[in-house]
Amino acid sequence: MTSRMRAEIGEQPDALRRTIDALRPAAAGIAALARETRQVLFIARGSSDNAAVYGRYLVESRAGRLGTPAAPSIATAYRRRLDLSGVLAVAISQSGKTEEIVETLDWAASCGARTVAVTNGEGSPLAEAAEVALITRAGDELAVPATKTYTTQLAALSVLGLGLGAQVDADDLNRVPDEVARLIEATEASPALGEIVEALARVPGAVVSGRGLAFGTALELALKIKEACYLHAMGLSYADLLHGPIAVVDAQTPALLIAADSGPTLPGTIALAERVRSAGAQAYGVGGGGGLAGACSAALPGPVLPEWTAPLGLIVPGQILVENLARRLGIDPDVPRGLNKVTQTD
Amino acid sequence: MTSRMRAEIGEQPDALRRTIDALRPAAAGIAALARETRQVLFIARGSSDNAAVYGRYLVESRAGRLGTPAAPSIATAYRRRLDLSGVLAVAISQSGKTEEIVETLDWAASCGARTVAVTNGEGSPLAEAAEVALITRAGDELAVPATKTYTTQLAALSVLGLGLGAQVDADDLNRVPDEVARLIEATEASPALGEIVEALARVPGAVVSGRGLAFGTALELALKIKEACYLHAMGLSYADLLHGPIAVVDAQTPALLIAADSGPTLPGTIALAERVRSAGAQAYGVGGGGGLAGACSAALPGPVLPEWTAPLGLIVPGQILVENLARRLGIDPDVPRGLNKVTQTD
């Protein structure tokens, strides 16, 4: 049985290539817009908010600009104006139709912010509302769990980072599509895939953790496990996991730990794997090279990419894990209960 | 059997009174410091980070200033400098000894921010590092789950809001201690308490949700349930719950929904209770007046306070719920596994 979700996972190399090729020239427009701003405010919900977490760490760690999340209810429920002069507001929505996000971007503009949209919806209300629209080229996504629209959002945010002057080699982006294609094959060939699927099929929940540039990937994998497998998956940063929730890790609650195979957060993630296992729980790795794999009970391969582009591939083994786990649990991954493709919140 | 945690819950009226009396005069110092700033950046982890969520909504909804969370790993792992001129950095730590938080506040100062500490640790490294220290008067807290240090942090943050010019009646604060005392009695007398404890004792996890000023309370209750009861409790905003995780709500996964009994986010919380129940799950309310109680399967009383001070009481029924649930599950709430009172992260 092949799901629509699995097909869309496989479409990611092409979707990423199209998006990177189309958007790299937009970095100049972002740079022009950003010249009058000093910081970035991300407006998003759900998977798009997890993409925003990548955006904030990229902007802060590589471009030296403050990048923080907005609280949409200030705009939509409290209807309070803030002084947002000097702020670059970046709204992210797959469909570009979520009214809360469009309304919050309009509010930001009325408060003095400059505006960017990241959306797969060309001509959507969100694209029309922004001064610069970074239109991802994911194509139609029919499965409810976002896959290629998420990774192409990350590609668009990496272009945002370039526009903001990130101190990176822009050509690293060109290696991503082929690396994602390789990673899909490597994940499906990995004996760890079946092992981790069987382990997760037998537990009520799991903790998913990652840090810095990989934190958004951990949140996104936790969200995917919740929405498509109905497990109680808690996405937590490394530090927050130590502040209380480490108590939930036990024989019935394994940890999934995610890291790029380089970067300053890798050693802490390896130490966390050791701590989880010493607490009597299983630790499963995603990425993190041989160091993390060696510290875990089993590990899925990660992308061989520099830390700043690694998140564009790092979620892919997780997507494959979720698709396999959903089917193992008798769930159709394409249409989880309770969800629609476009979520309307107010 | 009486736990230390239960005793400390009962000490909150006095702790709040001492803290409010001691800190209200500090609003003028905050105002002077804030004059050169335009926005607030909160630095915190764990329960203190949940207090910071209250702080951000208070600052944005009542004082009209942007208030956002910092990413400590930018300071401590990536060691990247940002331009933080015009930023008021507010670091929150119960002990004032968590090195990551002290280091991040020092980093913020070196990046140009003005600095405030909120801590129960008079003379602690964090108190010494800040230009203005708001010292809470919780007294010694011995149980690992934070109770009175959390609510007194909220009191300190309400004073921060006053210093930033929040458009509220400052005397509302004086009503809080007596109202918390009344609420402790009312919660323990409520037949809903035993009913909800029994329901949660039979499930592997729960969703905890709230919005706007009550969102931090939902995150804090979820953390308490995780750390003291080992349940898989997921703290989610109203909007994020609709973006995917609504799929996990079912007969085995009830929702705890939290709201003040007034304010613009109450109607959405009532609607969420109805949606959860129509999905075949139980919804349990905390606060939200008769409207939320009527929409839920059972509900604990909340404080009768204006929305801006309601969070200082709204967590209290949740603390009592957690203390009862832990004992019902055979856990000593004072010393959950895997945790120390001062968490060191790097």
PDB file of C-alpha atoms in Angstrom, chain A residues 38-39 45-46 56-57 60-66 68-71 73-74 76-78 80-82 84 100 167 204-205 211-213 223 226-227 230-234 237-240 242-248 250 253 264-265 275 307 337-339 343 345-346, chain B residues 38-39 41 45-46 56-57 60-66 68-71 73-74 76-78 80-82 100 167 204-205 211-213 223 226-227 230-234 237-240 242-248 250 253 264-265 275 307 337-339 343 345-346:
ATOM      1  CA  ARG A  38      16.698  45.516  12.787  1.00  0.00           C
ATOM      2  CA  GLN A  39      14.803  42.341  13.764  1.00  0.00           C
ATOM      3  CA  ARG A  45       0.886  28.190  13.413  1.00  0.00           C
ATOM      4  CA  GLY A  46       1.302  24.421  13.310  1.00  0.00           C
ATOM      5  CA  ARG A  56      14.601  32.282  14.095  1.00  0.00           C
ATOM      6  CA  TYR A  57      17.694  30.196  14.872  1.00  0.00           C
ATOM      7  CA  GLU A  60      20.009  34.792  15.048  1.00  0.00           C
ATOM      8  CA  SER A  61      22.913  32.341  14.729  1.00  0.00           C
ATOM      9  CA  ARG A  62      24.000  33.208  11.188  1.00  0.00           C
ATOM     10  CA  ALA A  63      22.724  36.724  10.416  1.00  0.00           C
ATOM     11  CA  GLY A  64      23.129  38.239  13.901  1.00  0.00           C
ATOM     12  CA  ARG A  65      19.579  39.605  14.037  1.00  0.00           C
ATOM     13  CA  LEU A  66      17.016  39.102  16.768  1.00  0.00           C
ATOM     14  CA  THR A  68      11.325  35.920  17.679  1.00  0.00           C
ATOM     15  CA  PRO A  69       7.778  34.511  17.401  1.00  0.00           C
ATOM     16  CA  ALA A  70       4.692  36.747  17.406  1.00  0.00           C
ATOM     17  CA  ALA A  71       1.606  36.079  19.536  1.00  0.00           C
ATOM     18  CA  SER A  73      -3.924  36.620  19.624  1.00  0.00           C
ATOM     19  CA  ILE A  74      -2.581  40.094  20.456  1.00  0.00           C
ATOM     20  CA  THR A  76      -6.845  38.958  16.591  1.00  0.00           C
ATOM     21  CA  ALA A  77      -8.299  38.606  20.114  1.00  0.00           C
ATOM     22  CA  TYR A  78      -6.864  41.480  22.149  1.00  0.00           C
ATOM     23  CA  ARG A  80      -3.911  45.753  20.657  1.00  0.00           C
ATOM     24  CA  ARG A  81      -1.482  47.850  18.627  1.00  0.00           C
ATOM     25  CA  LEU A  82       2.276  47.581  19.244  1.00  0.00           C
ATOM     26  CA  LEU A  84       6.581  47.486  15.207  1.00  0.00           C
ATOM     27  CA  GLU A 100      -5.643  34.419  11.600  1.00  0.00           C
ATOM     28  CA  GLN A 167      27.406  34.374   6.992  1.00  0.00           C
ATOM     29  CA  PRO A 204       1.534   5.421  24.412  1.00  0.00           C
ATOM     30  CA  GLY A 205       3.909   8.324  23.878  1.00  0.00           C
ATOM     31  CA  ARG A 211      18.398  21.994  20.082  1.00  0.00           C
ATOM     32  CA  GLY A 212      19.199  25.204  18.279  1.00  0.00           C
ATOM     33  CA  LEU A 213      18.817  24.853  14.505  1.00  0.00           C
ATOM     34  CA  LEU A 223       3.550  17.259  15.663  1.00  0.00           C
ATOM     35  CA  LYS A 226       0.619  13.402  17.189  1.00  0.00           C
ATOM     36  CA  GLU A 227      -1.456  14.196  14.128  1.00  0.00           C
ATOM     37  CA  TYR A 230      -2.180   9.744  17.696  1.00  0.00           C
ATOM     38  CA  LEU A 231       0.766   9.153  20.025  1.00  0.00           C
ATOM     39  CA  HIS A 232       1.392  11.568  22.871  1.00  0.00           C
ATOM     40  CA  ALA A 233       4.545  13.029  21.404  1.00  0.00           C
ATOM     41  CA  MET A 234       6.084  15.936  23.307  1.00  0.00           C
ATOM     42  CA  SER A 237      14.156  21.593  23.715  1.00  0.00           C
ATOM     43  CA  TYR A 238      17.162  19.982  25.323  1.00  0.00           C
ATOM     44  CA  ALA A 239      17.096  22.431  28.228  1.00  0.00           C
ATOM     45  CA  ASP A 240      13.348  22.234  28.791  1.00  0.00           C
ATOM     46  CA  LEU A 242      15.904  18.657  31.768  1.00  0.00           C
ATOM     47  CA  HIS A 243      13.590  21.137  33.553  1.00  0.00           C
ATOM     48  CA  GLY A 244      10.871  18.704  34.574  1.00  0.00           C
ATOM     49  CA  PRO A 245       9.752  16.518  31.680  1.00  0.00           C
ATOM     50  CA  ILE A 246      12.788  14.220  32.007  1.00  0.00           C
ATOM     51  CA  ALA A 247      10.548  12.602  34.652  1.00  0.00           C
ATOM     52  CA  VAL A 248       8.241  11.215  31.942  1.00  0.00           C
ATOM     53  CA  ASP A 250      10.804   5.657  31.135  1.00  0.00           C
ATOM     54  CA  THR A 253       8.249   6.559  26.951  1.00  0.00           C
ATOM     55  CA  PRO A 264      27.685  23.333  18.784  1.00  0.00           C
ATOM     56  CA  THR A 265      24.505  21.595  19.946  1.00  0.00           C
ATOM     57  CA  ARG A 275      21.151  10.398  30.230  1.00  0.00           C
ATOM     58  CA  GLU A 307      24.399  22.630  10.118  1.00  0.00           C
ATOM     59  CA  ARG A 337      -9.132  12.137  12.208  1.00  0.00           C
ATOM     60  CA  GLY A 338     -10.237  15.623  13.164  1.00  0.00           C
ATOM     61  CA  LEU A 339      -8.097  17.520  10.684  1.00  0.00           C
ATOM     62  CA  THR A 343      -6.993  25.097   9.497  1.00  0.00           C
ATOM     63  CA  THR A 345      -8.476  29.675  13.710  1.00  0.00           C
ATOM     64  CA  ASP A 346      -9.572  33.073  14.855  1.00  0.00           C
TER      65      ASP A 346
ATOM     66  CA  ARG B  38      11.049  49.763  23.298  1.00  0.00           C
ATOM     67  CA  GLN B  39      10.569  46.018  23.841  1.00  0.00           C
ATOM     68  CA  LEU B  41      12.955  39.933  25.844  1.00  0.00           C
ATOM     69  CA  ARG B  45      13.396  27.845  31.326  1.00  0.00           C
ATOM     70  CA  GLY B  46      10.872  25.433  32.792  1.00  0.00           C
ATOM     71  CA  ARG B  56       4.764  38.561  27.381  1.00  0.00           C
ATOM     72  CA  TYR B  57       0.974  38.609  27.056  1.00  0.00           C
ATOM     73  CA  GLU B  60       1.805  43.192  24.854  1.00  0.00           C
ATOM     74  CA  SER B  61      -1.911  43.254  25.699  1.00  0.00           C
ATOM     75  CA  ARG B  62      -1.820  45.864  28.471  1.00  0.00           C
ATOM     76  CA  ALA B  63       1.376  47.920  28.005  1.00  0.00           C
ATOM     77  CA  GLY B  64       1.485  47.924  24.193  1.00  0.00           C
ATOM     78  CA  ARG B  65       5.114  46.771  24.020  1.00  0.00           C
ATOM     79  CA  LEU B  66       6.503  43.875  22.036  1.00  0.00           C
ATOM     80  CA  THR B  68       9.060  37.899  23.144  1.00  0.00           C
ATOM     81  CA  PRO B  69      11.095  34.918  24.385  1.00  0.00           C
ATOM     82  CA  ALA B  70      14.877  34.703  23.942  1.00  0.00           C
ATOM     83  CA  ALA B  71      16.670  31.609  22.639  1.00  0.00           C
ATOM     84  CA  SER B  73      21.405  28.708  23.061  1.00  0.00           C
ATOM     85  CA  ILE B  74      22.265  31.670  20.816  1.00  0.00           C
ATOM     86  CA  THR B  76      25.492  29.809  25.330  1.00  0.00           C
ATOM     87  CA  ALA B  77      26.005  27.365  22.434  1.00  0.00           C
ATOM     88  CA  TYR B  78      26.285  29.500  19.280  1.00  0.00           C
ATOM     89  CA  ARG B  80      26.623  34.862  18.667  1.00  0.00           C
ATOM     90  CA  ARG B  81      26.179  38.553  19.423  1.00  0.00           C
ATOM     91  CA  LEU B  82      22.942  40.327  18.476  1.00  0.00           C
ATOM     92  CA  GLU B 100      22.512  29.150  31.486  1.00  0.00           C
ATOM     93  CA  GLN B 167      -3.317  50.276  31.437  1.00  0.00           C
ATOM     94  CA  PRO B 204      -1.914   7.787  29.743  1.00  0.00           C
ATOM     95  CA  GLY B 205      -2.042  11.458  28.849  1.00  0.00           C
ATOM     96  CA  ARG B 211      -5.109  31.174  25.273  1.00  0.00           C
ATOM     97  CA  GLY B 212      -3.614  34.633  25.617  1.00  0.00           C
ATOM     98  CA  LEU B 213      -3.019  35.570  29.250  1.00  0.00           C
ATOM     99  CA  LEU B 223       4.571  20.736  33.055  1.00  0.00           C
ATOM    100  CA  LYS B 226       4.439  15.690  33.481  1.00  0.00           C
ATOM    101  CA  GLU B 227       6.949  16.193  36.255  1.00  0.00           C
ATOM    102  CA  TYR B 230       4.439  11.240  34.770  1.00  0.00           C
ATOM    103  CA  LEU B 231       1.445  11.660  32.477  1.00  0.00           C
ATOM    104  CA  HIS B 232       1.998  12.684  28.876  1.00  0.00           C
ATOM    105  CA  ALA B 233       0.533  16.134  29.243  1.00  0.00           C
ATOM    106  CA  MET B 234       0.767  18.393  26.222  1.00  0.00           C
ATOM    107  CA  SER B 237      -2.391  27.036  22.654  1.00  0.00           C
ATOM    108  CA  TYR B 238      -5.957  27.032  21.421  1.00  0.00           C
ATOM    109  CA  ALA B 239      -4.859  27.648  17.841  1.00  0.00           C
ATOM    110  CA  ASP B 240      -2.041  25.100  17.869  1.00  0.00           C
ATOM    111  CA  LEU B 242      -6.558  22.908  16.153  1.00  0.00           C
ATOM    112  CA  HIS B 243      -3.488  22.652  13.883  1.00  0.00           C
ATOM    113  CA  GLY B 244      -2.887  18.940  14.211  1.00  0.00           C
ATOM    114  CA  PRO B 245      -2.911  17.805  17.833  1.00  0.00           C
ATOM    115  CA  ILE B 246      -6.725  17.822  18.005  1.00  0.00           C
ATOM    116  CA  ALA B 247      -6.241  14.343  16.474  1.00  0.00           C
ATOM    117  CA  VAL B 248      -4.861  12.998  19.785  1.00  0.00           C
ATOM    118  CA  ASP B 250     -10.056  10.843  22.298  1.00  0.00           C
ATOM    119  CA  THR B 253      -6.954  11.570  26.122  1.00  0.00           C
ATOM    120  CA  PRO B 264     -11.548  38.088  24.739  1.00  0.00           C
ATOM    121  CA  THR B 265     -10.197  34.524  24.748  1.00  0.00           C
ATOM    122  CA  ARG B 275     -15.429  20.656  19.981  1.00  0.00           C
ATOM    123  CA  GLU B 307      -8.243  38.927  33.383  1.00  0.00           C
ATOM    124  CA  ARG B 337      12.128  10.939  39.772  1.00  0.00           C
ATOM    125  CA  GLY B 338      14.925  12.431  37.721  1.00  0.00           C
ATOM    126  CA  LEU B 339      14.645  15.974  39.026  1.00  0.00           C
ATOM    127  CA  THR B 343      18.370  22.498  37.113  1.00  0.00           C
ATOM    128  CA  THR B 345      21.680  23.307  31.717  1.00  0.00           C
ATOM    129  CA  ASP B 346      24.408  24.669  29.527  1.00  0.00           C
TER     130      ASP B 346
END
